[in-house]
Each structure stands twice: as C-alpha cells, then as structure tokens.
Short mmCIF file of C-alpha atoms and ligand atoms in Angstrom, two decimals:
data_model
loop_
_atom_site.label_atom_id
_atom_site.label_comp_id
_atom_site.label_asym_id
_atom_site.label_seq_id
_atom_site.Cartn_x
_atom_site.Cartn_y
_atom_site.Cartn_z
CA MET A 222 -0.04 -0.06 -0.03
CA GLN A 223 1.14 3.56 -0.56
CA GLU A 224 2.43 5.88 2.15
CA SER A 225 -0.18 7.89 3.87
CA SER A 226 -0.46 11.34 2.15
CA GLN A 227 -0.45 13.23 5.26
CA LEU A 228 -3.82 14.47 4.25
CA LYS A 229 -6.17 15.50 7.05
CA VAL A 230 -9.92 15.29 6.41
CA TYR A 231 -12.12 17.52 8.70
CA LYS A 232 -15.84 17.01 8.70
CA PHE A 233 -18.17 19.72 10.06
CA GLY A 234 -21.88 18.87 10.57
CA GLY A 235 -24.87 21.21 10.36
CA ALA A 236 -24.44 22.41 14.00
CA SER A 237 -20.93 23.51 13.52
CA VAL A 238 -22.02 25.83 10.54
CA LYS A 239 -25.37 26.95 11.74
CA ASP A 240 -24.70 30.68 11.75
CA ALA A 241 -21.96 33.20 11.14
CA ALA A 242 -20.62 32.72 14.80
CA ALA A 243 -20.34 29.00 14.17
CA ILE A 244 -18.57 29.52 10.98
CA ARG A 245 -16.14 31.83 12.66
CA ASN A 246 -15.44 29.24 15.15
CA LEU A 247 -14.86 26.55 12.30
CA GLY A 248 -12.38 29.04 10.92
CA ARG A 249 -10.39 29.27 14.13
CA ILE A 250 -10.35 25.47 14.48
CA VAL A 251 -9.01 25.03 10.96
CA GLN A 252 -6.32 27.76 11.65
CA GLU A 253 -5.31 26.35 14.82
CA TYR A 254 -5.27 22.61 14.21
CA GLY A 255 -5.44 22.13 10.46
CA ALA A 256 -2.52 24.25 9.38
CA GLY A 257 0.84 22.80 8.06
CA ALA A 258 -0.62 19.76 6.26
CA PRO A 259 -3.04 19.36 3.24
CA LEU A 260 -6.52 19.78 4.47
CA LEU A 261 -9.88 18.66 3.01
CA ILE A 262 -12.92 20.03 4.67
CA VAL A 263 -16.16 18.35 4.26
CA VAL A 264 -19.25 20.42 5.25
CA SER A 265 -23.00 19.67 5.76
CA ALA A 266 -25.92 21.91 5.20
CA MET A 267 -26.21 24.65 7.65
CA GLY A 268 -28.35 23.94 10.80
CA LYS A 269 -31.56 22.48 9.86
CA THR A 270 -31.40 23.36 6.04
CA THR A 271 -31.81 19.73 4.92
CA ASN A 272 -35.00 19.55 6.88
CA ALA A 273 -36.13 22.97 5.42
CA LEU A 274 -35.45 21.59 1.98
CA GLU A 275 -37.35 18.41 2.52
CA GLU A 276 -40.36 20.54 3.47
CA LEU A 277 -39.86 22.67 0.44
CA PHE A 278 -39.81 19.75 -1.90
CA GLN A 279 -42.74 18.26 -0.15
CA LEU A 280 -44.75 21.56 -0.77
CA ALA A 281 -43.55 21.76 -4.38
CA TYR A 282 -44.06 18.12 -5.12
CA SER A 283 -47.66 18.41 -3.86
CA GLY A 284 -48.26 21.37 -6.07
CA GLN A 285 -48.37 23.98 -3.14
CA ASP A 286 -46.91 27.38 -2.98
CA PHE A 287 -43.29 27.23 -1.85
CA THR A 288 -42.25 30.88 -2.51
CA ALA A 289 -42.07 32.21 1.00
CA PRO A 290 -40.02 29.32 2.59
CA LEU A 291 -37.77 29.39 -0.43
CA ALA A 292 -37.27 33.12 0.05
CA ARG A 293 -36.66 32.53 3.81
CA LEU A 294 -33.92 30.00 2.92
CA ARG A 295 -32.29 32.47 0.55
CA GLU A 296 -32.44 35.38 2.98
CA PHE A 297 -30.93 33.15 5.74
CA HIS A 298 -27.87 32.18 3.55
CA ALA A 299 -27.44 35.62 2.24
CA GLY A 300 -27.55 37.21 5.70
CA VAL A 301 -24.88 34.73 7.07
CA ALA A 302 -22.77 35.50 4.14
CA ALA A 303 -23.14 39.22 4.69
CA GLU A 304 -22.41 38.84 8.34
CA LEU A 305 -19.13 37.08 7.50
CA GLY A 306 -18.20 39.92 5.09
CA VAL A 307 -18.34 37.59 1.93
CA ALA A 308 -21.45 38.89 0.28
CA ASP A 309 -19.94 41.92 -1.56
CA GLU A 310 -21.17 41.87 -5.21
CA ALA A 311 -18.51 44.46 -6.19
CA ALA A 312 -15.72 42.01 -5.22
CA PRO A 313 -16.89 38.79 -6.79
CA ALA A 314 -13.56 36.88 -6.27
CA ASP A 315 -14.04 37.13 -2.48
CA SER A 316 -17.80 37.06 -2.37
CA ALA A 317 -20.17 34.00 -2.05
CA ALA A 318 -22.88 36.18 -3.59
CA PRO A 319 -22.52 35.17 -7.25
CA LEU A 320 -22.50 31.55 -6.69
CA LEU A 321 -25.30 31.78 -4.12
CA ALA A 322 -27.52 33.62 -6.57
CA THR A 323 -26.77 30.86 -9.30
CA LEU A 324 -27.47 28.06 -6.90
CA PHE A 325 -30.85 29.68 -5.90
CA GLU A 326 -31.73 30.19 -9.41
CA GLN A 327 -31.05 26.49 -10.14
CA LEU A 328 -32.94 25.56 -6.99
CA GLY A 329 -36.05 27.67 -8.02
CA ASP A 330 -36.00 26.31 -11.52
CA ARG A 331 -35.89 22.82 -10.33
CA MET A 332 -38.60 23.24 -7.80
CA ALA A 333 -40.94 24.93 -10.40
CA THR A 334 -40.54 22.01 -12.80
CA LEU A 335 -41.08 18.83 -10.60
CA LEU A 336 -42.94 16.13 -12.20
CA PRO A 337 -45.55 13.68 -10.61
CA GLY A 338 -44.00 10.32 -9.79
CA ASP A 339 -40.15 9.78 -9.70
CA TYR A 340 -40.21 11.01 -5.97
CA ASP A 341 -36.86 9.84 -4.63
CA ARG A 342 -35.04 10.94 -7.81
CA GLN A 343 -36.50 14.49 -7.55
CA TYR A 344 -35.91 14.65 -3.86
CA ASP A 345 -32.15 14.23 -4.44
CA GLN A 346 -32.12 17.07 -6.97
CA ILE A 347 -33.60 19.52 -4.51
CA VAL A 348 -32.38 18.40 -1.08
CA SER A 349 -28.77 18.19 -2.27
CA PHE A 350 -28.66 22.04 -2.44
CA GLY A 351 -28.03 22.53 1.36
CA GLU A 352 -24.41 21.34 1.20
CA LEU A 353 -23.87 23.29 -2.03
CA LEU A 354 -25.01 26.56 -0.25
CA ALA A 355 -23.20 25.85 2.86
CA THR A 356 -19.90 25.07 1.25
CA CYS A 357 -20.21 28.15 -0.95
CA ILE A 358 -20.22 30.41 2.03
CA VAL A 359 -17.69 28.40 4.21
CA ALA A 360 -15.12 28.23 1.31
CA ARG A 361 -15.32 32.01 0.93
CA ALA A 362 -15.15 32.65 4.63
CA LEU A 363 -12.00 30.65 4.81
CA HIS A 364 -10.47 31.89 1.60
CA ALA A 365 -10.31 28.17 0.59
CA GLN A 366 -11.21 26.49 -2.66
CA TRP A 367 -14.69 25.47 -3.41
CA LEU A 368 -15.09 21.91 -4.84
CA ASP A 369 -18.28 20.61 -6.30
CA CYS A 370 -17.73 16.87 -5.58
CA ARG A 371 -20.83 15.64 -7.51
CA SER A 372 -18.78 14.98 -10.66
CA LEU A 373 -16.22 13.15 -8.55
CA ILE A 374 -18.14 10.94 -6.12
CA ARG A 375 -19.74 8.50 -8.61
CA THR A 376 -22.60 6.66 -7.34
CA ASP A 377 -25.23 4.35 -9.05
CA HIS A 378 -28.93 5.46 -9.43
CA THR A 379 -30.16 4.44 -5.97
CA TRP A 380 -31.67 7.65 -5.22
CA ARG A 381 -31.48 9.05 -1.57
CA GLU A 382 -28.89 6.42 -0.70
CA GLY A 383 -26.48 6.25 -3.68
CA ARG A 384 -24.12 3.47 -3.67
CA VAL A 385 -20.59 4.53 -4.25
CA ASP A 386 -18.84 3.28 -7.32
CA TRP A 387 -15.45 3.08 -5.56
CA PRO A 388 -13.04 2.41 -8.48
CA THR A 389 -14.39 5.32 -10.52
CA THR A 390 -14.58 7.60 -7.49
CA GLU A 391 -10.97 6.80 -6.43
CA ARG A 392 -9.80 7.53 -9.98
CA HIS A 393 -11.60 10.81 -10.02
CA LEU A 394 -10.27 11.90 -6.64
CA LEU A 395 -6.72 10.87 -7.36
CA ALA A 396 -6.83 12.68 -10.49
CA ALA A 397 -8.30 15.94 -9.25
CA LEU A 398 -7.38 16.45 -5.54
CA PRO A 399 -3.59 16.41 -5.18
CA ASP A 400 -3.25 19.35 -7.36
CA LEU A 401 -5.95 21.28 -5.58
CA LEU A 402 -4.73 20.40 -2.12
CA ALA A 403 -1.22 21.31 -3.00
CA ARG A 404 -2.62 24.88 -3.43
CA GLY A 405 -4.36 25.02 -0.11
CA PRO A 406 -7.31 23.79 1.83
CA VAL A 407 -10.34 22.55 -0.14
CA VAL A 408 -13.93 22.75 1.01
CA THR A 409 -16.36 20.36 -0.37
CA GLN A 410 -20.00 19.01 0.13
CA GLY A 411 -20.93 16.16 2.48
CA PHE A 412 -23.90 13.86 1.68
CA VAL A 413 -23.89 14.28 -2.27
CA GLY A 414 -22.66 12.34 -5.20
CA GLY A 415 -23.56 12.13 -8.88
CA THR A 416 -24.47 9.37 -11.38
CA SER A 417 -22.77 8.54 -14.62
CA SER A 418 -25.62 10.37 -16.39
CA GLY A 419 -24.77 13.56 -14.41
CA GLN A 420 -27.52 13.67 -12.09
CA THR A 421 -27.22 14.35 -8.40
CA THR A 422 -27.69 11.62 -5.80
CA THR A 423 -27.70 11.85 -1.94
CA LEU A 424 -25.92 9.26 0.29
CA GLY A 425 -28.67 8.97 3.08
CA ARG A 426 -29.54 11.46 5.76
CA GLU A 427 -26.57 12.37 7.96
CA GLY A 428 -24.39 11.13 5.06
CA SER A 429 -21.65 13.73 5.28
CA ASP A 430 -19.59 11.55 7.56
CA TYR A 431 -19.60 8.92 4.99
CA THR A 432 -18.47 11.45 2.42
CA ALA A 433 -15.52 12.35 4.70
CA ALA A 434 -14.63 8.69 4.82
CA ILE A 435 -14.91 8.27 1.00
CA PHE A 436 -12.36 11.10 0.43
CA ALA A 437 -9.99 9.74 3.25
CA TYR A 438 -10.16 6.23 1.80
CA CYS A 439 -9.44 7.21 -1.83
CA LEU A 440 -6.71 9.68 -0.98
CA GLN A 441 -5.16 7.52 1.77
CA ALA A 442 -5.66 10.22 4.36
CA GLU A 443 -3.67 10.31 7.65
CA SER A 444 -6.96 10.82 9.63
CA VAL A 445 -10.37 11.94 9.75
CA THR A 446 -11.82 14.26 12.30
CA ILE A 447 -15.37 14.64 12.83
CA TRP A 448 -16.08 17.91 14.74
CA LYS A 449 -19.37 17.64 16.90
CA ASP A 450 -21.15 19.33 19.56
CA VAL A 451 -20.38 16.56 21.93
CA ALA A 452 -17.16 15.66 23.62
CA GLY A 453 -16.52 12.60 21.58
CA LEU A 454 -18.21 9.25 21.19
CA LEU A 455 -20.36 8.82 24.27
CA ASN A 456 -22.18 5.82 25.57
CA ALA A 457 -25.60 7.48 25.11
CA ASP A 458 -27.01 10.60 23.45
CA PRO A 459 -26.97 13.39 26.40
CA LYS A 460 -30.17 14.71 24.95
CA PHE A 461 -31.96 11.56 26.11
CA PHE A 462 -29.82 10.18 28.95
CA ARG A 463 -28.23 11.45 32.06
CA ASP A 464 -24.54 10.55 33.16
CA THR A 465 -23.08 9.64 29.95
CA VAL A 466 -19.49 8.64 29.61
CA ARG A 467 -17.12 9.21 26.82
CA TYR A 468 -14.95 6.47 25.27
CA PRO A 469 -11.39 7.77 25.00
CA GLU A 470 -10.64 5.17 22.36
CA ILE A 471 -12.92 2.35 20.71
CA SER A 472 -12.34 -0.08 18.01
CA TYR A 473 -13.77 0.21 14.56
CA GLN A 474 -15.80 -2.92 15.17
CA GLU A 475 -17.43 -1.58 18.25
CA THR A 476 -18.13 1.64 16.53
CA ILE A 477 -19.62 -0.16 13.42
CA GLU A 478 -22.06 -2.04 15.71
CA MET A 479 -23.21 1.09 17.48
CA ALA A 480 -23.61 3.06 14.40
CA TYR A 481 -25.79 0.05 12.99
CA TYR A 482 -28.00 0.07 15.83
CA GLY A 483 -28.55 3.78 15.38
CA ALA A 484 -26.09 5.66 17.51
CA SER A 485 -26.44 9.03 15.83
CA VAL A 486 -22.91 10.19 16.41
CA ILE A 487 -21.47 8.62 13.25
CA HIS A 488 -23.22 7.59 10.06
CA PRO A 489 -23.09 3.78 9.75
CA LYS A 490 -21.31 3.47 6.55
CA THR A 491 -18.46 5.72 7.62
CA ILE A 492 -16.23 3.10 9.52
CA LYS A 493 -15.75 0.45 6.94
CA PRO A 494 -13.73 2.38 4.48
CA LEU A 495 -11.65 3.82 7.17
CA ALA A 496 -11.15 0.44 8.81
CA VAL A 497 -10.05 -1.07 5.47
CA ARG A 498 -7.18 1.45 5.17
CA ARG A 499 -6.61 1.68 9.01
CA ILE A 500 -7.31 5.38 8.91
CA PRO A 501 -8.00 6.67 12.56
CA LEU A 502 -11.37 8.47 13.02
CA LEU A 503 -11.22 11.23 15.70
CA VAL A 504 -14.49 12.59 17.16
CA LYS A 505 -13.86 15.91 18.69
CA SER A 506 -15.96 18.97 20.07
CA PHE A 507 -15.95 22.05 18.06
CA LEU A 508 -17.13 23.80 21.36
CA ASP A 509 -13.87 22.55 23.11
CA PRO A 510 -11.39 21.77 20.38
CA SER A 511 -8.45 21.18 22.55
CA ALA A 512 -10.20 18.43 24.58
CA GLU A 513 -9.14 14.75 23.77
CA GLY A 514 -12.29 13.46 22.29
CA THR A 515 -12.50 9.86 21.04
CA ARG A 516 -9.98 7.97 18.79
CA ILE A 517 -11.63 5.20 16.69
CA HIS A 518 -8.93 2.88 15.43
CA ASP A 519 -7.58 -0.51 15.44
CA CYS A 520 -7.40 -1.18 19.11
CA ARG A 521 -8.20 -3.82 21.75
CA HIS A 522 -9.96 -2.87 24.90
CA GLY A 523 -11.50 -4.56 27.87
CA LEU A 524 -15.32 -4.34 28.61
CA LEU A 525 -16.84 -1.09 27.49
CA ALA A 526 -19.41 0.81 29.61
CA PRO A 527 -22.87 -0.08 28.24
CA ALA A 528 -23.96 1.92 25.33
CA PHE A 529 -27.55 3.08 25.21
CA ILE A 530 -28.84 3.66 21.60
CA ARG A 531 -32.14 5.17 20.82
CA LYS A 532 -34.11 5.32 17.41
CA ASP A 533 -37.44 7.03 17.42
CA GLY A 534 -40.09 7.23 14.76
CA GLN A 535 -40.36 3.61 14.67
CA CYS A 536 -43.10 1.15 13.51
CA LEU A 537 -43.67 -2.33 14.47
CA VAL A 538 -45.43 -4.37 11.75
CA SER A 539 -46.74 -7.90 12.34
CA PHE A 540 -47.70 -10.25 9.38
CA GLU A 541 -50.00 -13.18 10.06
CA SER A 542 -50.64 -15.73 7.48
CA LYS A 543 -54.18 -15.61 6.56
CA ASP A 544 -54.81 -19.43 6.46
CA LEU A 545 -53.19 -19.93 9.75
CA THR A 546 -50.29 -21.84 8.19
CA PHE A 547 -47.00 -21.34 10.24
CA ILE A 548 -44.66 -18.63 9.14
CA SER A 549 -42.28 -20.63 6.73
CA GLU A 550 -39.27 -19.85 4.68
CA GLU A 551 -41.43 -19.23 1.84
CA ASN A 552 -43.61 -16.77 3.69
CA LEU A 553 -40.45 -14.93 4.85
CA GLU A 554 -38.98 -14.81 1.41
CA VAL A 555 -42.16 -12.88 0.30
CA ILE A 556 -41.94 -10.62 3.30
CA PHE A 557 -38.38 -9.72 2.83
CA GLY A 558 -38.76 -9.29 -0.89
CA ALA A 559 -41.57 -6.73 -0.27
CA LEU A 560 -39.51 -4.91 2.46
CA ALA A 561 -36.69 -4.64 0.12
CA GLN A 562 -38.71 -3.52 -2.75
CA VAL A 563 -40.21 -0.62 -0.76
CA ARG A 564 -36.80 0.12 0.91
CA LEU A 565 -37.94 -0.36 4.52
CA LYS A 566 -34.92 -1.55 6.63
CA ILE A 567 -35.58 -3.99 9.29
CA HIS A 568 -34.03 -2.88 12.64
CA LEU A 569 -35.36 -5.86 14.61
CA MET A 570 -37.31 -8.94 13.80
CA GLN A 571 -39.12 -11.73 15.64
CA ASN A 572 -41.16 -14.62 14.67
CA SER A 573 -43.75 -16.82 16.38
CA ALA A 574 -45.76 -19.72 14.97
CA ILE A 575 -48.16 -17.89 12.79
CA SER A 576 -46.78 -14.25 12.92
CA PHE A 577 -43.68 -12.43 11.95
CA SER A 578 -42.93 -8.92 13.20
CA VAL A 579 -40.52 -6.23 12.11
CA CYS A 580 -39.45 -3.00 13.67
CA THR A 581 -38.60 -0.30 10.97
CA ASP A 582 -38.44 3.34 10.55
CA PHE A 583 -42.03 4.72 10.07
CA SER A 584 -42.78 6.23 6.55
CA ALA A 585 -46.44 6.35 5.80
CA TYR A 586 -45.53 6.26 2.11
CA ARG A 587 -43.44 3.26 2.25
CA LEU A 588 -45.74 1.41 4.67
CA GLU A 589 -48.66 1.99 2.28
CA LYS A 590 -46.75 0.45 -0.47
CA LEU A 591 -45.78 -2.56 1.64
CA LEU A 592 -49.55 -3.05 2.65
CA ALA A 593 -50.53 -2.98 -0.98
CA LEU A 594 -48.08 -5.72 -1.88
CA LEU A 595 -48.62 -8.09 1.06
CA ARG A 596 -52.32 -7.51 2.04
CA ASP A 597 -53.73 -10.32 0.01
CA GLN A 598 -51.53 -12.86 1.60
CA PHE A 599 -51.17 -11.64 5.18
CA THR A 600 -53.34 -10.01 7.90
CA ILE A 601 -50.97 -7.20 8.93
CA HIS A 602 -51.22 -5.09 12.03
CA TYR A 603 -48.86 -2.20 12.88
CA ASN A 604 -48.04 0.46 15.65
CA THR A 605 -46.48 3.58 15.04
CA GLY A 606 -44.84 6.28 17.30
CA LEU A 607 -42.52 3.64 18.84
CA GLU A 608 -38.93 3.81 20.02
CA LEU A 609 -36.26 1.08 19.74
CA TYR A 610 -33.66 0.98 22.31
CA THR A 611 -30.52 -1.09 22.04
CA ILE A 612 -28.04 -1.60 24.97
CA LYS A 613 -24.74 -2.89 23.68
CA ASN A 614 -22.68 -4.66 26.29
CA TYR A 615 -25.64 -4.61 28.74
CA ASP A 616 -25.75 -5.72 32.28
CA ALA A 617 -28.82 -6.04 34.57
CA ALA A 618 -28.47 -2.49 35.98
CA SER A 619 -28.59 -0.94 32.47
CA ILE A 620 -31.55 -2.99 31.57
CA GLN A 621 -33.42 -2.08 34.74
CA ARG A 622 -32.30 1.62 34.12
CA LEU A 623 -33.70 1.59 30.66
CA THR A 624 -36.99 -0.38 30.93
CA GLU A 625 -38.35 0.88 34.20
CA GLY A 626 -41.70 2.60 33.66
CA ARG A 627 -42.03 2.00 29.96
CA GLU A 628 -44.49 0.04 28.08
CA LEU A 629 -42.60 -2.68 26.18
CA LEU A 630 -43.95 -4.18 22.99
CA LEU A 631 -41.17 -6.48 22.16
CA GLU A 632 -37.86 -7.63 23.61
CA GLN A 633 -34.81 -9.49 22.40
CA ARG A 634 -31.43 -10.16 23.73
CA THR A 635 -28.37 -11.98 22.56
CA ARG A 636 -24.98 -12.34 24.45
CA GLN A 637 -23.94 -8.82 24.09
CA THR A 638 -27.09 -6.85 22.90
CA PHE A 639 -30.37 -6.18 24.51
CA GLN A 640 -33.06 -4.53 22.40
CA VAL A 641 -36.56 -3.38 23.11
CA VAL A 642 -39.28 -1.69 21.21
CA CYS A 643 -41.57 0.56 23.33
CA ARG A 644 -44.18 3.21 23.04
CA GLY A 645 -42.79 6.67 22.74
CA GLN A 646 -42.76 8.83 25.78
CA VAL A 647 -44.50 12.17 25.65
N1 LIG B 1360 -27.31 17.66 5.52
C1 LIG B 1360 -27.62 16.27 5.54
C2 LIG B 1360 -28.60 15.77 6.64
O1 LIG B 1360 -28.87 16.62 7.43
C3 LIG B 1360 -26.28 15.37 5.64
C4 LIG B 1360 -25.54 15.51 6.85
O2 LIG B 1360 -25.80 16.34 7.72
O3 LIG B 1360 -24.64 14.77 7.25
O4 LIG B 1360 -29.07 14.78 6.65
MG1 MG B 1361 -26.89 17.25 9.29
#
C-alpha cells in the first residue's frame, strides 16, 4: 500500500456551521489545528437546512406554494454571508454572492418543474442544495477552494442512498485532488454524489460523515476528524440520557455495531472504508477543540461501559398468514422481498408460529406500498410512534435503568445486545 499522504480530512456537521458565529469558530479550528498539512474540509448543510429543503420539496411536489419558505432560505444564507463579510457583489472573487445567486436560481427552477412520480430522484435534485449553499459560504469565509464533488463521487442510481462506485470515485479523486490540495485547503460538500448520467444523488440522511470517509479512503488520508457538539463518542445521547460517559478510544468494530444500531454520532457507512485502510477517526468537540475526544482505530480494549442507543419514529409491523399456516421460509421470502422493494430496513425482527414482526422506521408512504404488496396474503397489524432501544454490552443494571416505567412491545437479547421496542414517551 502507498504511504499515507499526510492529508487530514475534517468534517463539520450542520450544528458547526449553523450561523456566522459557528462558521467563525470553524475558521479558528482550521487555523489552529489544520495548518501545516494538506486539508480537505467536508461540510454539511447549515443547521436544519436539510429539513427545510425536505419541507420545500414536499410543498413543491404536492403542488403547493413554496415561494415564502424558499425566500426565507435564501435570506438566511445571504444574511450569514453578509455577516461574514463575503457577500460583496462588487468584489466577486472574494464573494459568495454570485455563486449563491446561481445556486438559488437553479433550485428555484428545479422546484418549479417537478413532475408527478419519480419522488426519490427528484428529492435528491432538491435536497442536495443545502450542502452546495453551505460550502459556498464556508469556502469564501476561509479563503479556501470550493469543490463541487458531484462529478467526482460517482454513485449508482439508487436515489437517496446512492451506492458508491469506488473504483471510479477513487480514480476521479486521485486525478483531481492532489493538485488542488497542494494549493491550499479545499472545502467540499458532504452527503452528495452524482451518477454517470450527471444527476445528483444523496448518500442518505446524515451522510456527510460517509463522504469524509470516501475522500479519506481514496486519498489515503492520515486521519479523519469529525467535529461535533459533543465531547466525543459517548455511551448515550446526552439529549436523552443522564450521566453519559465518553469512550477515549474504541475499535472500528464496536463503533460499526453502535452506528448500525442507530447511535447518531456517526453515519453507519463511515467506518468500513476507514477500517479497511486503517485510517483513524477522531471525534472531537468544536465547542472545546483542545479536549481529547475519542479515537476510533484498530485497538483492543476491555469491557466497555454499556452503550444506550435510541431510535425514534419506529413502527412495528406484524404479518400473520391468513390461512393460519406457520410462518415458513417461503412466507419470509415474500415478506423480505416486499420490504426490500419498498426500501424499508429491518431494525429488529421476531417470529412466532403464525406471525412475524419487524421494527422499521415509520414512513407512511413506504408502509402503504408494503401493505398493498402483502395485504392479500397476510393479515397485517402495525403500531407507530414507537422507540427502539438497544443496549450494547448490557448488564442487569442497565436494563433496569432503561426499561423501568416503559411500556414494552417487544424484547430481544443476545449475548452482547439487549433490544426493546416500546411506546414513545411524551
Ligand atoms: N445535511 C444532511 C442531513 O442533514 C447530511 C448531513 O448532515 O450529514 O442529513
Ligand atoms: Mg446534518
């Protein structure tokens, strides 16, 4: 394998670029910790912009008026650029204004020309703008180069979850990036890619971490740092659990499993490319950048503190064979096939004699499609508004702590992992 390139990849998520003050803080971090080596900066959409774009898309797709929220989004970005002093139309070389104007023009055009059907493809063409807008401002604010990565990160046509064509992407990045990086820091978008036919894809919500890993893998980076609003990789989300602890270091494998169960700190696809090339992943706080954070790398450790992982917005769907036959491999094949077809991922499953249950993310649209496919063959019941909790490396005390006072609908445990689906708490 080639020598590492000394390249550092930094990833800044939505919270770290949520307003002008946050972007100034990002600038200080880059200056203080990112100087002296080639630096690639991957940036997400500002704050809750992706959610705002999803809502805009929904309005436009259903034929409703979207002009006011679109104007708000435009004013917001223009306001941040102005506050950072990068909105001067008279000095276009240092200004984000011309590119912002072009991007908003493209976005407006696309919103106005949505067609019925083809939902997921059109979603990608709209929702991808958040990262383009954010990077345009951040690049100017840092006096760094702006890179549109959609022609470099090649994916297939799986809309909203583009699957990366690694050989093509690697070829593209190796051809384009070394020269750019030699000139100075490069700012590019998380979350987006492009198909061979030049259409934009997205990599799945919260996919910017994955983008950082794609760049790091292809360019053999020395490390990836994800700058977050938490102190590192914690054993639970402090928004929902008290007394969290930070893991100072943790193996790739443990982290992959936590991300798989829904730990929101890192996108699940991020770890594998880094593990393959043994690139350490550092999770650090942009609020306290000198603090140690967490190092995810090839390491061995003893028993870890139990990790509590929460997924909300869950739905428990149960299938019963109509003729009271047992749930068989043939039945399961039909159920799995339909779930794959409507792209509902199973987070947990359990079967009994005549019924089979799965816990998935709730999506009214996908659930409706699933019912249409399976309703003739099965009696289907479902509950929504549920939460799925996983405790990795559980013990009796952690189960007690989690389940006390909750209404449990389904429970499962293996040697290391305890999972429970329960009603959401209000
Ligand atoms: N902006 C995208 C999202 O909010 C991607 C990301 O944040 O990583 O899902
Ligand atoms: Mg985000």
